[in-house]
Amino acid sequence: MPERPTIDQAAPRRSLHAAGDWRPQRGDLSTDTTRGRTGVVVSLPEDTGTRVYHLRPEGGDTDWTAHRASLTPAAESPGREVTG
């Protein structure tokens, strides 16, 4: 299994304006609607040969998995820099 990037190594976050066409990528901040948690995508399904994404809370902690259907782009909040 490939080594997963840390939060600091994750790709820059992209603009969320095209949320309808949005597909989670490494480094994206995403909300898992099933668990009600927000985290950074650290692993894609093709990385692990599965159908789930791996997410990690922004401040670090234990990773969790989520299916694409339960992921949405996290809402931008004041003070959070989102780049295009």
Tab-separated table of N, CA, C and O in Angstrom, residues 7-84:
chain	number	residue	atom	x	y	z
A	7	ILE	N	-1.078	15.712	6.370
A	7	ILE	CA	-1.866	16.908	6.082
A	7	ILE	C	-0.976	17.968	5.436
A	7	ILE	O	-1.369	18.626	4.488
A	8	ASP	N	0.243	18.143	5.942
A	8	ASP	CA	1.158	19.149	5.405
A	8	ASP	C	1.601	18.831	3.988
A	8	ASP	O	1.943	19.733	3.230
A	9	GLN	N	1.616	17.565	3.608
A	9	GLN	CA	2.052	17.166	2.278
A	9	GLN	C	0.904	17.116	1.276
A	9	GLN	O	1.137	16.970	0.086
A	10	ALA	N	-0.311	17.231	1.742
A	10	ALA	CA	-1.475	17.103	0.869
A	10	ALA	C	-1.472	18.201	-0.195
A	10	ALA	O	-0.932	19.282	-0.005
A	11	ALA	N	-2.097	17.898	-1.319
A	11	ALA	CA	-2.161	18.852	-2.419
A	11	ALA	C	-2.929	20.106	-2.003
A	11	ALA	O	-3.800	20.040	-1.135
A	12	PRO	N	-2.629	21.249	-2.631
A	12	PRO	CA	-3.368	22.479	-2.304
A	12	PRO	C	-4.852	22.298	-2.559
A	12	PRO	O	-5.252	21.585	-3.476
A	13	ARG	N	-5.664	22.931	-1.748
A	13	ARG	CA	-7.120	22.825	-1.905
A	13	ARG	C	-7.576	23.651	-3.098
A	13	ARG	O	-7.069	24.716	-3.365
A	14	ARG	N	-8.583	23.138	-3.774
A	14	ARG	CA	-9.107	23.808	-4.950
A	14	ARG	C	-10.387	24.540	-4.625
A	14	ARG	O	-11.035	24.285	-3.625
A	15	SER	N	-10.764	25.423	-5.520
A	15	SER	CA	-12.012	26.159	-5.374
A	15	SER	C	-13.173	25.177	-5.391
A	15	SER	O	-13.169	24.190	-6.113
A	16	LEU	N	-14.185	25.477	-4.614
A	16	LEU	CA	-15.333	24.574	-4.515
A	16	LEU	C	-16.503	25.039	-5.369
A	16	LEU	O	-17.604	24.546	-5.229
A	17	HIS	N	-16.289	25.988	-6.290
A	17	HIS	CA	-17.388	26.557	-7.062
A	17	HIS	C	-18.059	25.543	-7.974
A	17	HIS	O	-19.219	25.678	-8.301
A	18	ALA	N	-17.390	24.517	-8.397
A	18	ALA	CA	-17.958	23.529	-9.306
A	18	ALA	C	-18.312	22.257	-8.539
A	18	ALA	O	-18.014	21.156	-8.956
A	19	ALA	N	-18.991	22.414	-7.412
A	19	ALA	CA	-19.271	21.276	-6.528
A	19	ALA	C	-20.078	20.186	-7.214
A	19	ALA	O	-19.945	19.013	-6.890
A	20	GLY	N	-20.927	20.529	-8.198
A	20	GLY	CA	-21.722	19.521	-8.880
A	20	GLY	C	-20.872	18.512	-9.634
A	20	GLY	O	-21.233	17.354	-9.765
A	21	ASP	N	-19.730	18.938	-10.136
A	21	ASP	CA	-18.819	18.068	-10.874
A	21	ASP	C	-17.667	17.598	-9.997
A	21	ASP	O	-16.722	17.009	-10.481
A	22	TRP	N	-17.757	17.856	-8.738
A	22	TRP	CA	-16.652	17.627	-7.814
A	22	TRP	C	-16.417	16.144	-7.577
A	22	TRP	O	-17.334	15.379	-7.323
A	23	ARG	N	-15.164	15.771	-7.685
A	23	ARG	CA	-14.715	14.427	-7.319
A	23	ARG	C	-13.578	14.622	-6.335
A	23	ARG	O	-12.630	15.349	-6.629
A	24	PRO	N	-13.654	13.992	-5.184
A	24	PRO	CA	-12.612	14.190	-4.179
A	24	PRO	C	-11.223	13.820	-4.707
A	24	PRO	O	-11.064	12.812	-5.383
A	25	GLN	N	-10.260	14.665	-4.405
A	25	GLN	CA	-8.869	14.430	-4.743
A	25	GLN	C	-8.033	14.571	-3.476
A	25	GLN	O	-8.476	15.172	-2.499
A	26	ARG	N	-6.836	14.029	-3.487
A	26	ARG	CA	-5.949	14.168	-2.325
A	26	ARG	C	-5.804	15.635	-1.966
A	26	ARG	O	-5.573	16.460	-2.837
A	27	GLY	N	-5.949	15.944	-0.679
A	27	GLY	CA	-5.805	17.313	-0.203
A	27	GLY	C	-7.105	18.070	-0.103
A	27	GLY	O	-7.155	19.130	0.520
A	28	ASP	N	-8.184	17.565	-0.711
A	28	ASP	CA	-9.475	18.243	-0.622
A	28	ASP	C	-10.060	18.107	0.778
A	28	ASP	O	-9.976	17.041	1.394
A	29	LEU	N	-10.673	19.172	1.245
A	29	LEU	CA	-11.402	19.128	2.498
A	29	LEU	C	-12.814	18.681	2.175
A	29	LEU	O	-13.491	19.267	1.333
A	30	SER	N	-13.253	17.607	2.800
A	30	SER	CA	-14.520	16.991	2.455
A	30	SER	C	-15.323	16.664	3.705
A	30	SER	O	-14.766	16.332	4.745
A	31	THR	N	-16.645	16.753	3.567
A	31	THR	CA	-17.540	16.367	4.654
A	31	THR	C	-18.116	14.994	4.358
A	31	THR	O	-18.645	14.751	3.274
A	32	ASP	N	-17.994	14.108	5.315
A	32	ASP	CA	-18.578	12.775	5.242
A	32	ASP	C	-19.967	12.899	5.855
A	32	ASP	O	-20.120	13.008	7.068
A	33	THR	N	-20.990	12.917	5.005
A	33	THR	CA	-22.350	13.139	5.490
A	33	THR	C	-22.882	11.971	6.312
A	33	THR	O	-23.767	12.153	7.132
A	34	THR	N	-22.335	10.793	6.120
A	34	THR	CA	-22.769	9.635	6.902
A	34	THR	C	-22.334	9.767	8.353
A	34	THR	O	-23.097	9.475	9.273
A	35	ARG	N	-21.112	10.227	8.566
A	35	ARG	CA	-20.575	10.354	9.924
A	35	ARG	C	-20.683	11.757	10.498
A	35	ARG	O	-20.419	11.960	11.677
A	36	GLY	N	-20.978	12.736	9.643
A	36	GLY	CA	-21.049	14.106	10.116
A	36	GLY	C	-19.688	14.663	10.501
A	36	GLY	O	-19.573	15.487	11.394
A	37	ARG	N	-18.647	14.212	9.806
A	37	ARG	CA	-17.274	14.640	10.094
A	37	ARG	C	-16.667	15.280	8.855
A	37	ARG	O	-17.025	14.940	7.734
A	38	THR	N	-15.711	16.166	9.087
A	38	THR	CA	-14.986	16.804	8.001
A	38	THR	C	-13.521	16.431	8.116
A	38	THR	O	-12.966	16.392	9.213
A	39	GLY	N	-12.915	16.134	6.977
A	39	GLY	CA	-11.511	15.772	6.982
A	39	GLY	C	-10.866	16.002	5.629
A	39	GLY	O	-11.536	16.318	4.654
A	40	VAL	N	-9.566	15.834	5.586
A	40	VAL	CA	-8.788	15.979	4.367
A	40	VAL	C	-8.678	14.610	3.702
A	40	VAL	O	-8.379	13.614	4.361
A	41	VAL	N	-8.941	14.566	2.407
A	41	VAL	CA	-8.799	13.313	1.654
A	41	VAL	C	-7.308	12.991	1.556
A	41	VAL	O	-6.535	13.783	1.038
A	42	VAL	N	-6.923	11.855	2.106
A	42	VAL	CA	-5.512	11.470	2.089
A	42	VAL	C	-5.237	10.254	1.207
A	42	VAL	O	-4.088	9.947	0.916
A	43	SER	N	-6.289	9.563	0.758
A	43	SER	CA	-6.101	8.395	-0.091
A	43	SER	C	-7.344	8.202	-0.949
A	43	SER	O	-8.467	8.329	-0.473
A	44	LEU	N	-7.125	7.899	-2.214
A	44	LEU	CA	-8.208	7.676	-3.170
A	44	LEU	C	-8.440	6.178	-3.342
A	44	LEU	O	-7.557	5.369	-3.047
A	45	PRO	N	-9.612	5.794	-3.852
A	45	PRO	CA	-9.874	4.367	-4.046
A	45	PRO	C	-8.806	3.665	-4.885
A	45	PRO	O	-8.396	2.555	-4.563
A	46	GLU	N	-8.339	4.330	-5.931
A	46	GLU	CA	-7.334	3.684	-6.789
A	46	GLU	C	-5.998	3.498	-6.082
A	46	GLU	O	-5.186	2.664	-6.481
A	47	ASP	N	-5.755	4.245	-5.021
A	47	ASP	CA	-4.519	4.073	-4.246
A	47	ASP	C	-4.497	2.745	-3.498
A	47	ASP	O	-3.434	2.175	-3.264
A	48	THR	N	-5.677	2.298	-3.088
A	48	THR	CA	-5.760	1.115	-2.234
A	48	THR	C	-6.447	-0.070	-2.892
A	48	THR	O	-6.553	-1.131	-2.278
A	49	GLY	N	-6.943	0.112	-4.124
A	49	GLY	CA	-7.634	-0.977	-4.800
A	49	GLY	C	-8.988	-1.286	-4.187
A	49	GLY	O	-9.474	-2.410	-4.278
A	50	THR	N	-9.580	-0.279	-3.539
A	50	THR	CA	-10.894	-0.453	-2.921
A	50	THR	C	-11.863	0.556	-3.525
A	50	THR	O	-11.545	1.222	-4.507
A	51	ARG	N	-13.025	0.681	-2.915
A	51	ARG	CA	-14.005	1.658	-3.379
A	51	ARG	C	-14.209	2.779	-2.372
A	51	ARG	O	-15.212	3.475	-2.424
A	52	VAL	N	-13.274	2.953	-1.458
A	52	VAL	CA	-13.445	3.965	-0.418
A	52	VAL	C	-12.309	4.987	-0.434
A	52	VAL	O	-11.208	4.710	-0.910
A	53	TYR	N	-12.622	6.151	0.066
A	53	TYR	CA	-11.653	7.225	0.266
A	53	TYR	C	-11.215	7.186	1.720
A	53	TYR	O	-11.990	6.806	2.593
A	54	HIS	N	-9.995	7.599	1.980
A	54	HIS	CA	-9.509	7.710	3.357
A	54	HIS	C	-9.425	9.187	3.687
A	54	HIS	O	-8.871	9.972	2.910
A	55	LEU	N	-9.967	9.562	4.837
A	55	LEU	CA	-9.940	10.942	5.286
A	55	LEU	C	-9.271	11.023	6.647
A	55	LEU	O	-9.285	10.058	7.406
A	56	ARG	N	-8.710	12.191	6.934
A	56	ARG	CA	-8.059	12.437	8.225
A	56	ARG	C	-8.504	13.813	8.709
A	56	ARG	O	-8.533	14.763	7.923
A	57	PRO	N	-8.842	13.947	9.983
A	57	PRO	CA	-9.214	15.264	10.505
A	57	PRO	C	-8.095	16.269	10.236
A	57	PRO	O	-6.917	15.904	10.233
A	58	GLU	N	-8.455	17.544	10.016
A	58	GLU	CA	-7.464	18.573	9.696
A	58	GLU	C	-6.348	18.668	10.729
A	58	GLU	O	-5.199	18.876	10.386
A	59	GLY	N	-6.661	18.539	11.977
A	59	GLY	CA	-5.652	18.653	13.023
A	59	GLY	C	-4.897	17.360	13.263
A	59	GLY	O	-4.088	17.271	14.181
A	60	GLY	N	-5.174	16.338	12.466
A	60	GLY	CA	-4.558	15.030	12.674
A	60	GLY	C	-5.450	14.171	13.544
A	60	GLY	O	-6.433	14.633	14.079
A	61	ASP	N	-5.185	12.934	13.659
A	61	ASP	CA	-5.917	11.958	14.452
A	61	ASP	C	-6.129	10.737	13.583
A	61	ASP	O	-5.474	10.559	12.566
A	62	THR	N	-7.060	9.916	13.931
A	62	THR	CA	-7.288	8.647	13.262
A	62	THR	C	-8.015	8.822	11.925
A	62	THR	O	-9.042	9.502	11.853
A	63	ASP	N	-7.487	8.201	10.879
A	63	ASP	CA	-8.129	8.196	9.564
A	63	ASP	C	-9.428	7.399	9.631
A	63	ASP	O	-9.596	6.538	10.491
A	64	TRP	N	-10.301	7.668	8.674
A	64	TRP	CA	-11.497	6.846	8.512
A	64	TRP	C	-11.791	6.719	7.026
A	64	TRP	O	-11.207	7.415	6.212
A	65	THR	N	-12.645	5.788	6.673
A	65	THR	CA	-12.992	5.577	5.273
A	65	THR	C	-14.419	6.034	5.013
A	65	THR	O	-15.264	6.047	5.909
A	66	ALA	N	-14.655	6.404	3.749
A	66	ALA	CA	-15.990	6.840	3.339
A	66	ALA	C	-16.183	6.524	1.862
A	66	ALA	O	-15.228	6.555	1.081
A	67	HIS	N	-17.408	6.233	1.489
A	67	HIS	CA	-17.765	6.008	0.089
A	67	HIS	C	-18.026	7.346	-0.585
A	67	HIS	O	-18.443	8.314	0.051
A	68	ARG	N	-17.796	7.420	-1.870
A	68	ARG	CA	-17.975	8.652	-2.651
A	68	ARG	C	-19.358	9.249	-2.445
A	68	ARG	O	-19.504	10.467	-2.341
A	69	ALA	N	-20.392	8.435	-2.384
A	69	ALA	CA	-21.758	8.927	-2.267
A	69	ALA	C	-21.985	9.742	-0.998
A	69	ALA	O	-22.887	10.579	-0.951
A	70	SER	N	-21.170	9.524	0.025
A	70	SER	CA	-21.371	10.249	1.283
A	70	SER	C	-20.452	11.459	1.414
A	70	SER	O	-20.500	12.160	2.420
A	71	LEU	N	-19.627	11.747	0.394
A	71	LEU	CA	-18.699	12.868	0.483
A	71	LEU	C	-19.191	14.082	-0.292
A	71	LEU	O	-19.672	13.953	-1.421
A	72	THR	N	-19.069	15.236	0.343
A	72	THR	CA	-19.371	16.514	-0.297
A	72	THR	C	-18.224	17.468	0.009
A	72	THR	O	-17.524	17.294	1.007
A	73	PRO	N	-18.033	18.490	-0.835
A	73	PRO	CA	-16.993	19.464	-0.515
A	73	PRO	C	-17.354	20.161	0.790
A	73	PRO	O	-18.517	20.512	1.006
A	74	ALA	N	-16.383	20.334	1.655
A	74	ALA	CA	-16.645	21.026	2.916
A	74	ALA	C	-16.913	22.499	2.622
A	74	ALA	O	-16.276	23.090	1.758
A	75	ALA	N	-17.851	23.083	3.344
A	75	ALA	CA	-18.173	24.500	3.168
A	75	ALA	C	-16.975	25.336	3.593
A	75	ALA	O	-16.299	25.017	4.560
A	76	GLU	N	-16.749	26.397	2.843
A	76	GLU	CA	-15.681	27.303	3.220
A	76	GLU	C	-16.074	28.024	4.492
A	76	GLU	O	-17.229	28.362	4.689
A	77	SER	N	-15.130	28.199	5.376
A	77	SER	CA	-15.418	28.917	6.609
A	77	SER	C	-14.457	30.085	6.738
A	77	SER	O	-13.367	30.052	6.172
A	78	PRO	N	-14.841	31.117	7.484
A	78	PRO	CA	-13.945	32.273	7.636
A	78	PRO	C	-12.585	31.836	8.160
A	78	PRO	O	-12.490	30.993	9.042
A	79	GLY	N	-11.551	32.382	7.572
A	79	GLY	CA	-10.208	32.074	8.031
A	79	GLY	C	-9.589	30.885	7.328
A	79	GLY	O	-8.420	30.621	7.455
A	80	ARG	N	-10.364	30.142	6.563
A	80	ARG	CA	-9.820	28.978	5.839
A	80	ARG	C	-9.483	29.427	4.430
A	80	ARG	O	-10.323	29.933	3.717
A	81	GLU	N	-8.250	29.197	4.050
A	81	GLU	CA	-7.816	29.592	2.719
A	81	GLU	C	-8.106	28.460	1.748
A	81	GLU	O	-7.720	27.319	1.956
A	82	VAL	N	-8.821	28.768	0.675
A	82	VAL	CA	-9.106	27.796	-0.358
A	82	VAL	C	-8.562	28.373	-1.640
A	82	VAL	O	-8.932	29.476	-2.041
A	83	THR	N	-7.668	27.662	-2.304
A	83	THR	CA	-7.039	28.183	-3.507
A	83	THR	C	-7.550	27.463	-4.733
A	83	THR	O	-8.049	26.351	-4.650
A	84	GLY	N	-7.422	28.106	-5.881
A	84	GLY	CA	-7.916	27.526	-7.123
A	84	GLY	C	-6.868	26.867	-7.933
A	84	GLY	O	-5.761	26.766	-7.717
